[in-house]
């Protein structure tokens, strides 16, 4: 189970990072095309420093990484972490579906008598 592979702190950082609309948008943008913080900042009505802070939160959650290319630091997605987050959500869904199936199984004898 992915939950077991990720520490509770890692899961907290992941969901905290994704709880913000701007950070989710940054993840989407860097998945589509790696870019610098300067390039990212031009796409938002906030300061460069604010965008930089959002990127730092995403880095702490391991959703993005910075790679130096000359004088620029390019932001790249960390697809492994994104996949781990998606797998974690799938596991939660599987737990829910299993619960619903168990309830159906418990109720089945009642509906068979109708």
CSV table of C-alpha atoms in Angstrom, one decimal:
chain,number,residue,atom,x,y,z
A,1,UNK,CA,0.0,0.0,0.0
A,2,UNK,CA,1.4,3.4,-1.0
A,3,UNK,CA,0.2,4.8,2.4
A,4,UNK,CA,2.8,2.5,4.0
A,5,UNK,CA,5.5,3.7,1.6
A,6,UNK,CA,4.9,7.4,2.3
A,7,UNK,CA,5.4,8.7,5.8
A,8,UNK,CA,2.5,10.6,7.4
A,9,UNK,CA,4.6,13.8,7.1
A,10,UNK,CA,5.1,13.2,3.4
A,11,UNK,CA,1.4,12.6,2.8
A,12,UNK,CA,0.6,15.8,4.8
A,13,UNK,CA,3.1,17.8,2.7
A,14,UNK,CA,1.7,16.3,-0.5
A,15,UNK,CA,-2.0,17.2,0.2
A,16,UNK,CA,-1.1,20.5,1.8
A,17,UNK,CA,0.8,21.5,-1.4
A,18,UNK,CA,-2.1,20.4,-3.6
A,19,UNK,CA,-4.7,22.1,-1.5
A,20,UNK,CA,-3.9,25.4,-3.1
A,21,UNK,CA,-5.2,26.3,-6.6
A,22,UNK,CA,-2.1,28.2,-7.6
A,23,UNK,CA,0.2,25.3,-6.7
A,24,UNK,CA,-2.0,22.8,-8.6
A,25,UNK,CA,-1.8,25.1,-11.6
A,26,UNK,CA,2.0,25.3,-11.3
A,27,UNK,CA,2.2,21.5,-11.3
A,28,UNK,CA,0.1,21.4,-14.4
A,29,UNK,CA,2.2,24.1,-16.1
A,30,UNK,CA,5.5,22.4,-15.4
A,31,UNK,CA,4.1,19.0,-16.5
A,32,UNK,CA,3.2,20.6,-19.8
A,33,UNK,CA,6.6,22.4,-20.1
A,34,UNK,CA,9.4,22.8,-17.6
A,35,UNK,CA,10.1,26.5,-17.0
A,36,UNK,CA,11.8,28.9,-14.7
A,37,UNK,CA,10.2,30.6,-11.7
A,38,UNK,CA,10.5,33.9,-13.7
A,39,UNK,CA,8.5,32.4,-16.5
A,40,UNK,CA,5.9,31.0,-14.1
A,41,UNK,CA,5.6,34.3,-12.3
A,42,UNK,CA,4.6,36.1,-15.5
A,43,UNK,CA,1.5,33.9,-15.6
A,44,UNK,CA,0.2,35.1,-12.2
A,45,UNK,CA,-1.1,38.3,-10.8
A,46,UNK,CA,1.2,38.0,-7.8
A,47,UNK,CA,4.8,38.9,-7.0
A,48,UNK,CA,7.8,36.8,-8.1
A,49,UNK,CA,8.5,36.2,-4.4
A,50,UNK,CA,4.9,34.8,-3.9
A,51,UNK,CA,5.4,32.4,-6.9
A,52,UNK,CA,8.8,31.4,-5.5
A,53,UNK,CA,7.1,30.5,-2.2
A,54,UNK,CA,4.6,28.4,-3.9
A,55,UNK,CA,7.3,26.5,-5.8
A,56,UNK,CA,9.2,26.0,-2.4
A,57,UNK,CA,6.0,24.3,-1.0
A,58,UNK,CA,5.8,22.1,-4.0
A,59,UNK,CA,9.5,21.3,-3.7
A,60,UNK,CA,9.1,20.3,0.0
A,61,UNK,CA,6.3,18.0,-1.1
A,62,UNK,CA,8.6,16.6,-3.8
A,63,UNK,CA,6.1,17.4,-6.5
A,64,UNK,CA,8.6,19.5,-8.4
A,65,UNK,CA,12.4,19.8,-8.6
A,66,UNK,CA,14.7,22.5,-9.6
A,67,UNK,CA,17.4,21.8,-12.2
A,68,UNK,CA,20.1,24.3,-12.9
A,69,UNK,CA,20.6,25.2,-16.6
A,70,UNK,CA,23.2,27.9,-16.8
A,71,UNK,CA,22.0,30.8,-14.7
A,72,UNK,CA,18.4,29.6,-14.7
A,73,UNK,CA,16.8,27.1,-12.4
A,74,UNK,CA,14.1,25.2,-14.3
A,75,UNK,CA,11.2,23.7,-12.5
A,76,UNK,CA,10.3,20.1,-13.4
A,77,UNK,CA,7.6,17.8,-12.2
A,78,UNK,CA,8.5,14.8,-10.1
A,79,UNK,CA,6.3,12.3,-11.8
A,80,UNK,CA,7.1,9.6,-9.2
A,81,UNK,CA,5.6,11.7,-6.4
A,82,UNK,CA,2.6,12.6,-8.6
A,83,UNK,CA,2.1,8.9,-9.3
A,84,UNK,CA,2.4,8.0,-5.6
A,85,UNK,CA,-0.3,10.6,-4.8
A,86,UNK,CA,-2.6,9.3,-7.5
A,87,UNK,CA,-2.0,5.7,-6.2
A,88,UNK,CA,-2.8,6.8,-2.7
A,89,UNK,CA,-6.1,8.3,-3.8
A,90,UNK,CA,-6.9,5.1,-5.8
A,91,UNK,CA,-6.2,3.1,-2.6
A,92,UNK,CA,-8.7,5.3,-0.7
A,93,UNK,CA,-11.2,4.8,-3.4
A,94,UNK,CA,-10.7,1.0,-3.2
A,95,UNK,CA,-11.2,1.0,0.5
A,96,UNK,CA,-14.5,2.9,0.0
A,97,UNK,CA,-15.6,0.6,-2.8
A,98,UNK,CA,-14.8,-2.4,-0.6
A,99,UNK,CA,-16.9,-0.9,2.2
A,100,UNK,CA,-19.9,-0.4,-0.2
A,101,UNK,CA,-19.5,-3.9,-1.5
A,102,UNK,CA,-19.6,-5.3,2.1
A,103,UNK,CA,-22.7,-3.3,2.8
A,104,UNK,CA,-24.3,-4.7,-0.4
A,105,UNK,CA,-23.4,-8.2,0.7
A,106,UNK,CA,-25.0,-7.6,4.1
A,107,UNK,CA,-28.2,-6.2,2.6
A,108,UNK,CA,-28.5,-8.8,-0.1
A,109,UNK,CA,-30.3,-11.4,2.0
A,110,UNK,CA,-32.8,-8.7,3.0
A,111,UNK,CA,-33.6,-7.8,-0.6
A,112,UNK,CA,-33.8,-11.5,-1.6
A,113,UNK,CA,-36.9,-11.9,0.6
A,114,UNK,CA,-38.9,-9.1,-1.0
